[in-house]
Short mmCIF file of C-alpha atoms in Angstrom, two decimals:
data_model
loop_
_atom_site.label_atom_id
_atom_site.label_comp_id
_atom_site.label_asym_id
_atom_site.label_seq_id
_atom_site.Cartn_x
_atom_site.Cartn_y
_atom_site.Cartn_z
CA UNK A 194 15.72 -4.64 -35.55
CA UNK A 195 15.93 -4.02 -32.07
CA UNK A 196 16.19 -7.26 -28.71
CA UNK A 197 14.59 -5.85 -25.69
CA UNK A 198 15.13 -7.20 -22.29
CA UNK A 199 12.95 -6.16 -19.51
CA UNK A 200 12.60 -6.72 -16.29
CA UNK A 201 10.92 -4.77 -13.18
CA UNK A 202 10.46 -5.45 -9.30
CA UNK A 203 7.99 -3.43 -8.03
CA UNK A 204 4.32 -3.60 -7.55
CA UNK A 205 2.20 -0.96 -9.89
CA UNK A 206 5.62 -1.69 -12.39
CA UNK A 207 4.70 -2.27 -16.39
CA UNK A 208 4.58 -6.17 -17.50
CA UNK A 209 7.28 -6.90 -20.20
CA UNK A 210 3.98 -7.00 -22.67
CA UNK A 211 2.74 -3.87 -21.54
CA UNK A 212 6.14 -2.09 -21.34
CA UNK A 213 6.52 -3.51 -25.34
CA UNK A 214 3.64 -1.83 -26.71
CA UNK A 215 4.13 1.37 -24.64
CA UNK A 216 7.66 1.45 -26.65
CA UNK A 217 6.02 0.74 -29.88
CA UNK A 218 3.18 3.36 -29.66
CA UNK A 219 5.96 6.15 -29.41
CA UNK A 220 7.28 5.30 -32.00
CA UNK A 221 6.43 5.53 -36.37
CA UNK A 222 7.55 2.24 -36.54
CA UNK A 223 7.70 -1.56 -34.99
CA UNK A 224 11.51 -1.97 -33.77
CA UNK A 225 10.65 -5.17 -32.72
CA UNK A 226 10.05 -6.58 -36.03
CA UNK A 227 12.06 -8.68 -37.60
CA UNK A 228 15.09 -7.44 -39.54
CA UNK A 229 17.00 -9.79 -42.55
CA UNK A 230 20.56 -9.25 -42.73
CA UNK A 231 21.57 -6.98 -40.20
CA UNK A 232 22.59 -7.45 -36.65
CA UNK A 233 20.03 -6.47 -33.96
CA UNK A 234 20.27 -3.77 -31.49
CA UNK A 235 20.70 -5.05 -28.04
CA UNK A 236 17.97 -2.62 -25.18
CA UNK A 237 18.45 -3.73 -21.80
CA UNK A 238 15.64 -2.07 -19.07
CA UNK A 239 15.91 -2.90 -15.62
CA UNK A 240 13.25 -1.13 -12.91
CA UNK A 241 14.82 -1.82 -9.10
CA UNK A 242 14.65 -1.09 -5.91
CA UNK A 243 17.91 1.17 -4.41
CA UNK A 244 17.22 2.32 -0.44
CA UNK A 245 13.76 3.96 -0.93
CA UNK A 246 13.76 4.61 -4.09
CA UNK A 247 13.15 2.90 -7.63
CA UNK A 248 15.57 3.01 -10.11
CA UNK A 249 15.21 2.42 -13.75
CA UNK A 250 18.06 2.07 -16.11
CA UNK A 251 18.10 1.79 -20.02
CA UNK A 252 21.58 0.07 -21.67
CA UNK A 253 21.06 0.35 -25.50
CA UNK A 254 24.03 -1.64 -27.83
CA UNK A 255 24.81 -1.53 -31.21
CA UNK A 256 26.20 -4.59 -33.30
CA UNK A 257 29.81 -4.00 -33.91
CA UNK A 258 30.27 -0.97 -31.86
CA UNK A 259 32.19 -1.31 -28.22
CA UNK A 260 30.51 1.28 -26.38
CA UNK A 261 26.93 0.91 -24.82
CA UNK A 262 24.65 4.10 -24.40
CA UNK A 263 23.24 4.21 -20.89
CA UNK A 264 21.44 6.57 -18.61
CA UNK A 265 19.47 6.34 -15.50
CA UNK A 266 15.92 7.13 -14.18
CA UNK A 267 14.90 7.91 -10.36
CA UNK A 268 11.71 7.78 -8.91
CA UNK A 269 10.21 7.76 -5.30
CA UNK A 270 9.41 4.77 -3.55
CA UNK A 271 5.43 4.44 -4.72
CA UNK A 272 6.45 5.43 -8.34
CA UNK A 273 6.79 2.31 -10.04
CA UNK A 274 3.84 3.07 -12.50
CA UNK A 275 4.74 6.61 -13.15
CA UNK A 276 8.54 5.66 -13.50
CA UNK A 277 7.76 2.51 -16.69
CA UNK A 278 6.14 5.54 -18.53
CA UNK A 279 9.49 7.48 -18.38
CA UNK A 280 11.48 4.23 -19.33
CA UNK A 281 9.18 3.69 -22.23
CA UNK A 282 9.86 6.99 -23.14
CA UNK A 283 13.27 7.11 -22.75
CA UNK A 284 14.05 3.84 -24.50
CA UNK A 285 11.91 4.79 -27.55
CA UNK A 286 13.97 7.87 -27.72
CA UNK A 287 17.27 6.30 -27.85
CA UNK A 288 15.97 3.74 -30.18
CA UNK A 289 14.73 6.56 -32.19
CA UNK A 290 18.18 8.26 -32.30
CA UNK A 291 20.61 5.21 -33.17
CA UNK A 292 17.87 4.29 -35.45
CA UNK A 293 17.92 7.64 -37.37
CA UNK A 294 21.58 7.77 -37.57
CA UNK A 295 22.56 4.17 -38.47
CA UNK A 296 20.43 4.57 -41.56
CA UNK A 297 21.92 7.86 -42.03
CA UNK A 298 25.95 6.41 -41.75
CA UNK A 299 24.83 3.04 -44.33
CA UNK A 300 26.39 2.99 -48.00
CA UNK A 301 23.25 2.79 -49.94
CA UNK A 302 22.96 -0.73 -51.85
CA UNK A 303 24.62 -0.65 -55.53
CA UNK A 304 22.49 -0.97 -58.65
CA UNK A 305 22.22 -3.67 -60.40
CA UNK A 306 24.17 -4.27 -63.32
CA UNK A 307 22.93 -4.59 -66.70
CA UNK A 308 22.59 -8.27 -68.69
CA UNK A 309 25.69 -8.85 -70.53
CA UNK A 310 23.96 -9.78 -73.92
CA UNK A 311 22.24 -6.16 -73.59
CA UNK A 312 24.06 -3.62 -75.66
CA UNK A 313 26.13 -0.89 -73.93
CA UNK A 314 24.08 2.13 -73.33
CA UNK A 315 25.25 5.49 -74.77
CA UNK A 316 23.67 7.26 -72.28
CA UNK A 317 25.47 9.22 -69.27
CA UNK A 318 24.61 6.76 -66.07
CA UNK A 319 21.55 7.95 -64.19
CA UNK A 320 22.45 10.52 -60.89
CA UNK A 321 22.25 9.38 -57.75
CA UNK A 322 19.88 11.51 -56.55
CA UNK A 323 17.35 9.96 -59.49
CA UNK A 324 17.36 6.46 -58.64
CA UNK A 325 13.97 5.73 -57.01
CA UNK A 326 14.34 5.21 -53.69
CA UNK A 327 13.06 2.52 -51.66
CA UNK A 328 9.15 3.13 -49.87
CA UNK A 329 9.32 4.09 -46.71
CA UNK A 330 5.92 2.44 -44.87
CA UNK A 331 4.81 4.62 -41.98
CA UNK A 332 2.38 3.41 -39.62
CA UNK A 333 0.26 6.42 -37.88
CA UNK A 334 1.76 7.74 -34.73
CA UNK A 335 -1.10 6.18 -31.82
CA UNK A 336 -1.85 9.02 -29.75
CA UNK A 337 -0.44 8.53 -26.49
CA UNK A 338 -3.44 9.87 -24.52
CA UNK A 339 -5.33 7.41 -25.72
CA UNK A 340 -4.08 4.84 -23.97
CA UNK A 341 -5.25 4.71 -19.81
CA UNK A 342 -2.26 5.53 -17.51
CA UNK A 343 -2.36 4.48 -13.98
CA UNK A 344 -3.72 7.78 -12.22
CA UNK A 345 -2.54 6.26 -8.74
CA UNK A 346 -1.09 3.52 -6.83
CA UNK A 347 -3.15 0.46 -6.43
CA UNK A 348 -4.31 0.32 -2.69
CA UNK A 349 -3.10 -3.01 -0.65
CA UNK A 350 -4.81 -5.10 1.59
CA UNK A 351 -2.10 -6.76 4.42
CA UNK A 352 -3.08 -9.20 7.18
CA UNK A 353 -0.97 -10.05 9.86
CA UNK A 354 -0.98 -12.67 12.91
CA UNK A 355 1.39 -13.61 15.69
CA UNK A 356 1.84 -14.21 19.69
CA UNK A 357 1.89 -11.16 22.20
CA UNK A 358 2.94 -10.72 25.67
CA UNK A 359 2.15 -8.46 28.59
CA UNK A 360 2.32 -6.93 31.50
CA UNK A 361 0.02 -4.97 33.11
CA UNK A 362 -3.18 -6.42 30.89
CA UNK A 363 -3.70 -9.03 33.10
CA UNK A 364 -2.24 -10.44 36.22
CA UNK A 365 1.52 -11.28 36.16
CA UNK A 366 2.89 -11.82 32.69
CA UNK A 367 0.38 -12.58 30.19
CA UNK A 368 -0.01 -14.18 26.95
CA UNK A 369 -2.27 -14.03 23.89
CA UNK A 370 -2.38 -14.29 19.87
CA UNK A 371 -3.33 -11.47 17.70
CA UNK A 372 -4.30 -10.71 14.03
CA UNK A 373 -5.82 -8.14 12.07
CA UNK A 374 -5.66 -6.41 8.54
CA UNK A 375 -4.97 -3.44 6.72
CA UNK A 376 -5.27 -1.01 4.14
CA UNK A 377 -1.95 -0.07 2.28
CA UNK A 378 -2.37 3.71 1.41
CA UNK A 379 1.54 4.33 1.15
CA UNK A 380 2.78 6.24 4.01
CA UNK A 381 -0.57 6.09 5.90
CA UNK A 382 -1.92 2.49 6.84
CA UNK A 383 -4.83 2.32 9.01
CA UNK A 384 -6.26 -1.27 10.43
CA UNK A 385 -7.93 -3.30 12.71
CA UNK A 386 -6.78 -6.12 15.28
CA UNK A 387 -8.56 -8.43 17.36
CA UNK A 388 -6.53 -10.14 20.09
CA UNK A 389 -7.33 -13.08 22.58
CA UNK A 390 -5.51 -12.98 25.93
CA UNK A 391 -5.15 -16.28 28.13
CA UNK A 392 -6.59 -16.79 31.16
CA UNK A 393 -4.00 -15.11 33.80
CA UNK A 394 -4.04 -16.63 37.52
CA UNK A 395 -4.20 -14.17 40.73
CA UNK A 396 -3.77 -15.87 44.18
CA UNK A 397 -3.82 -14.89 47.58
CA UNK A 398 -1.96 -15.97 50.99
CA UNK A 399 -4.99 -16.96 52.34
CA UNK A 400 -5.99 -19.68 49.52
CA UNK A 401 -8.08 -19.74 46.57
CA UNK A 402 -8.07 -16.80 43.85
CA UNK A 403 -8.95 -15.76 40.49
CA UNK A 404 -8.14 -16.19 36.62
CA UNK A 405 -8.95 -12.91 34.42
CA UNK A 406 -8.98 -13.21 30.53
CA UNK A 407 -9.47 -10.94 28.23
CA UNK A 408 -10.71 -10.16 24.29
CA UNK A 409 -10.77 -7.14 22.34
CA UNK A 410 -10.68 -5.22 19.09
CA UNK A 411 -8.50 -2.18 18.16
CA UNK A 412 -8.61 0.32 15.66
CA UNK A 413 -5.22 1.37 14.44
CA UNK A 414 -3.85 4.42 12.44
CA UNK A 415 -0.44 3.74 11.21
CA UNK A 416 2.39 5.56 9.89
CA UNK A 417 5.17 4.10 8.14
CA UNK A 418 8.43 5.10 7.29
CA UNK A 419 11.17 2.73 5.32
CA UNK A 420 10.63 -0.30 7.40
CA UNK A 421 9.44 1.30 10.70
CA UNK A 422 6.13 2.22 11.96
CA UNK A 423 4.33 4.41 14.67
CA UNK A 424 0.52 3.82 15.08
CA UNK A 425 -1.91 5.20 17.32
CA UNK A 426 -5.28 2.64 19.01
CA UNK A 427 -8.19 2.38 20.98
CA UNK A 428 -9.62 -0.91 22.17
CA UNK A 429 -12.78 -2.01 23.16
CA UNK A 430 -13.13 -5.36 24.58
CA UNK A 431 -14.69 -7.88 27.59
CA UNK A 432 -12.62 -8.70 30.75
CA UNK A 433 -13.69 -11.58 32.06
CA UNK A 434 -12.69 -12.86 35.53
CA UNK A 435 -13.72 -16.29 37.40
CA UNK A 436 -13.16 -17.35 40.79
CA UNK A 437 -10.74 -20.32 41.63
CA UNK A 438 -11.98 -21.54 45.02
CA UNK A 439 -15.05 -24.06 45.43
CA UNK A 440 -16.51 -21.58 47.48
CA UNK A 441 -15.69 -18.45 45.38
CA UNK A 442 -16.49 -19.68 41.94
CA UNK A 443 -18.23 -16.77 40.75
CA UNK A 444 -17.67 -14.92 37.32
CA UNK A 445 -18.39 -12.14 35.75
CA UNK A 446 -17.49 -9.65 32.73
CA UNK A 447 -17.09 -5.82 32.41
CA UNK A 448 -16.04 -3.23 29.39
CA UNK A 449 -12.54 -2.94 28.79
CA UNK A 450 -11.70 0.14 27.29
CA UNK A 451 -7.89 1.30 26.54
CA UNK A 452 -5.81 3.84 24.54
CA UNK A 453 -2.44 3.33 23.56
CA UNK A 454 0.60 3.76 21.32
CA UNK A 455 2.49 1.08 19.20
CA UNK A 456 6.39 1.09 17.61
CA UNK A 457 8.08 -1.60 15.45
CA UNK A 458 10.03 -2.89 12.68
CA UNK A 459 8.73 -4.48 9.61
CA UNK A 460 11.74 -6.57 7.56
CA UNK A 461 10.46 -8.11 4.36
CA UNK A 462 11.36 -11.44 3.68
CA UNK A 463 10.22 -13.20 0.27
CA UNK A 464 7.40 -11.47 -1.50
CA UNK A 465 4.24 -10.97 -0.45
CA UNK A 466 5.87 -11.72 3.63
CA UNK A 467 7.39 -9.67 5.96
CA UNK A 468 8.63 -10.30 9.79
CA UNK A 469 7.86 -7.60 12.29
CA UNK A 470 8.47 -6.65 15.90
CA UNK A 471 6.04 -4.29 17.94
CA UNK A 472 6.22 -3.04 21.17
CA UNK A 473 2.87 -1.33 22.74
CA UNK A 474 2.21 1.17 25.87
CA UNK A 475 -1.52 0.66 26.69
CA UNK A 476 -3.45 2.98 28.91
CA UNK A 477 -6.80 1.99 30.57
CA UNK A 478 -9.52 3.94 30.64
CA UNK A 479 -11.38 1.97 33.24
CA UNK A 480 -9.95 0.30 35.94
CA UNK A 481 -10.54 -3.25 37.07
CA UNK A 482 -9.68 -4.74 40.42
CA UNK A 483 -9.65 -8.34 41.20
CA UNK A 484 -10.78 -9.07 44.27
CA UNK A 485 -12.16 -12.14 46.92
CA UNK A 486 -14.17 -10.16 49.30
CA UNK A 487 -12.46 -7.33 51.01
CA UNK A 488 -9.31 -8.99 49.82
CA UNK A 489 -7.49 -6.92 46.25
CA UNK A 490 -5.74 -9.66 44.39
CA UNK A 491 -4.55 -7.73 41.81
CA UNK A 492 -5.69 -3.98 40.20
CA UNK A 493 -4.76 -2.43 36.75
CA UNK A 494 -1.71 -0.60 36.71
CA UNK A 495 -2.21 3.15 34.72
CA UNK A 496 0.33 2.35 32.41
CA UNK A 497 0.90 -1.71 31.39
CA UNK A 498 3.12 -2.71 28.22
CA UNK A 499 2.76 -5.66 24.87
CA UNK A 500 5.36 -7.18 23.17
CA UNK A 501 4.75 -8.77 19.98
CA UNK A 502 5.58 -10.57 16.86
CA UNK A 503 3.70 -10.72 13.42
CA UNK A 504 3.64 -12.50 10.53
CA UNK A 505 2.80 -10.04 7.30
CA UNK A 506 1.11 -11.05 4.16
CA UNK A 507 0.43 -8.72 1.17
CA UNK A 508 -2.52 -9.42 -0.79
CA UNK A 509 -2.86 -7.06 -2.74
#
């Protein structure tokens, strides 16, 4: 009776199974069973994604009739569950409705005619309205509560890793990896990150010198919008400094603790990655000072700076 083809992109969207029997449970009858000797009506469903928003839209053909019936559902960007109930809906309603009126518009089937070696009957043909009509099987409307709709989005889990760059952090430009994960709450993302910084090299005119490396953790609060992002961290971590010369060779390690605030630009590439770029404005709440005896190789700026790049991965 009725072809349906269905298709969503979207995570949270209906399955082509599920989107099937959330059609058929609105309706007093199967339209996906099998119909002899008629043509099929042709319901095309298609969920996307337009800009920010999801967009579902419902094409509905009859056999031997040139015009298509179509109309168009919006929803918000996190609405993909919410927006396959309204295009079951709506497709059970216009299946419904052509439905309804094709069997209304139909010549009904002519009677059969008598046997020819039966005598003619004297009596006036039977009406219309008196021949028994055909039985109508009606399977019991399912209640549409009764079947579990997605309250709310499912949350995500993202990791991420990639190199960074500073200044500031340590002496002269430095370099490190980071990576982290995340919880997907829609707008609101918050996260943690541990990065590694190389060993950065401070010398002085005199000879000799020191290396300073540091590692830390950050807690993140993000907040995303389309495909950029603003988050807010702190850091804890362990700066770690050793002398270069034979005869100042010492090390040692002290807290490293920093504030900051992150921008960037996530672009997705194929599903479940995504490319970003992040650029970071880290303020230390300690300062540390490099130094061979009364000599300061190198002290903390207030204000240094990290440029990154990450590699995204939805799990979830």
């Amino acid at each position: 009776m009725v072809e349906l083809s269905y298709s969503a992109a979207g995570r949270g969207c209906f399955s082509e199974s599920e989107f099937r029997n959330a059609v058929r449970q609105r309706l007093a009858f199967d339209p996906f069973a099998p119909a002899r000797g008629s043509k099929p009506i042709a319901v095309t469903t298609r969920i996307v994604r337009s800009g920010r928003q999801l967009r579902a839209s419902i094409v509905l053909t009859e056999p031997d009739r040139p015009s298509e019936a179509a109309q168009e559902i919006a929803s918000g960007p996190e609405g993909c569950a919410t927006l396959s109930v309204a295009a079951a809906l709506a497709t059970s309603m216009s299946i419904e409705r052509t439905v309804a009126r094709r069997g209304a518009t139909e010549p009904s089937p002519p009677a059969a005619e008598s046997p020819v070696a039966e005598p003619p009957s004297v009596e006036p043909p039977p009406q219309a309205e008196s021949l028994p009509q055909p039985r109508r099987v009606v399977r019991p409307r399912m209640n549409v509560r009764g079947r579990p709709q997605p309250s709310s989005r499912p949350i995500g889990v993202q990791t991420h890793a990639g190199p960074i760059f500073g200044q500031g952090i340590l002496p002269g430009v430095a370099a490190g990896v980071s990576f982290g994960g995340s919880l997907d709450l829609g707008l609101f993302r918050p996260g943690l990150e541990a990065a590694g910084w190389f060993p950065s090299t401070a010398t002085s005119p005199r000879g000799g010198g020191a290396t300073a490396s540091l590692i830390s953790l950050s807690g993140l609060a993000c907040a995303h919008h389309g495909r950029l992002f603003a988050c807010g961290l702190a850091t804890l971590g362990e700066f770690r400094v050793a002398g270069t010369d034979l005869l100042v060779s010492r090390s040692s390690s002290s807290t490293y603790l920093a504030v900051g605030a992150r921008a960037g630009i996530e672009l997705p590439l194929v599903a479940p990655f995504s490319l970003g770029l992040q650029a970071t404005a880290v303020v230390p709440l300690v300062e540390r000072t490099l130094r061979i005896v009364d000599e300061v190789l190198w002290l903390t700026p207030p204000v240094g700076a990290e440029l990154g790049m990450f590699w995204r991965v939805t799990i979830l």
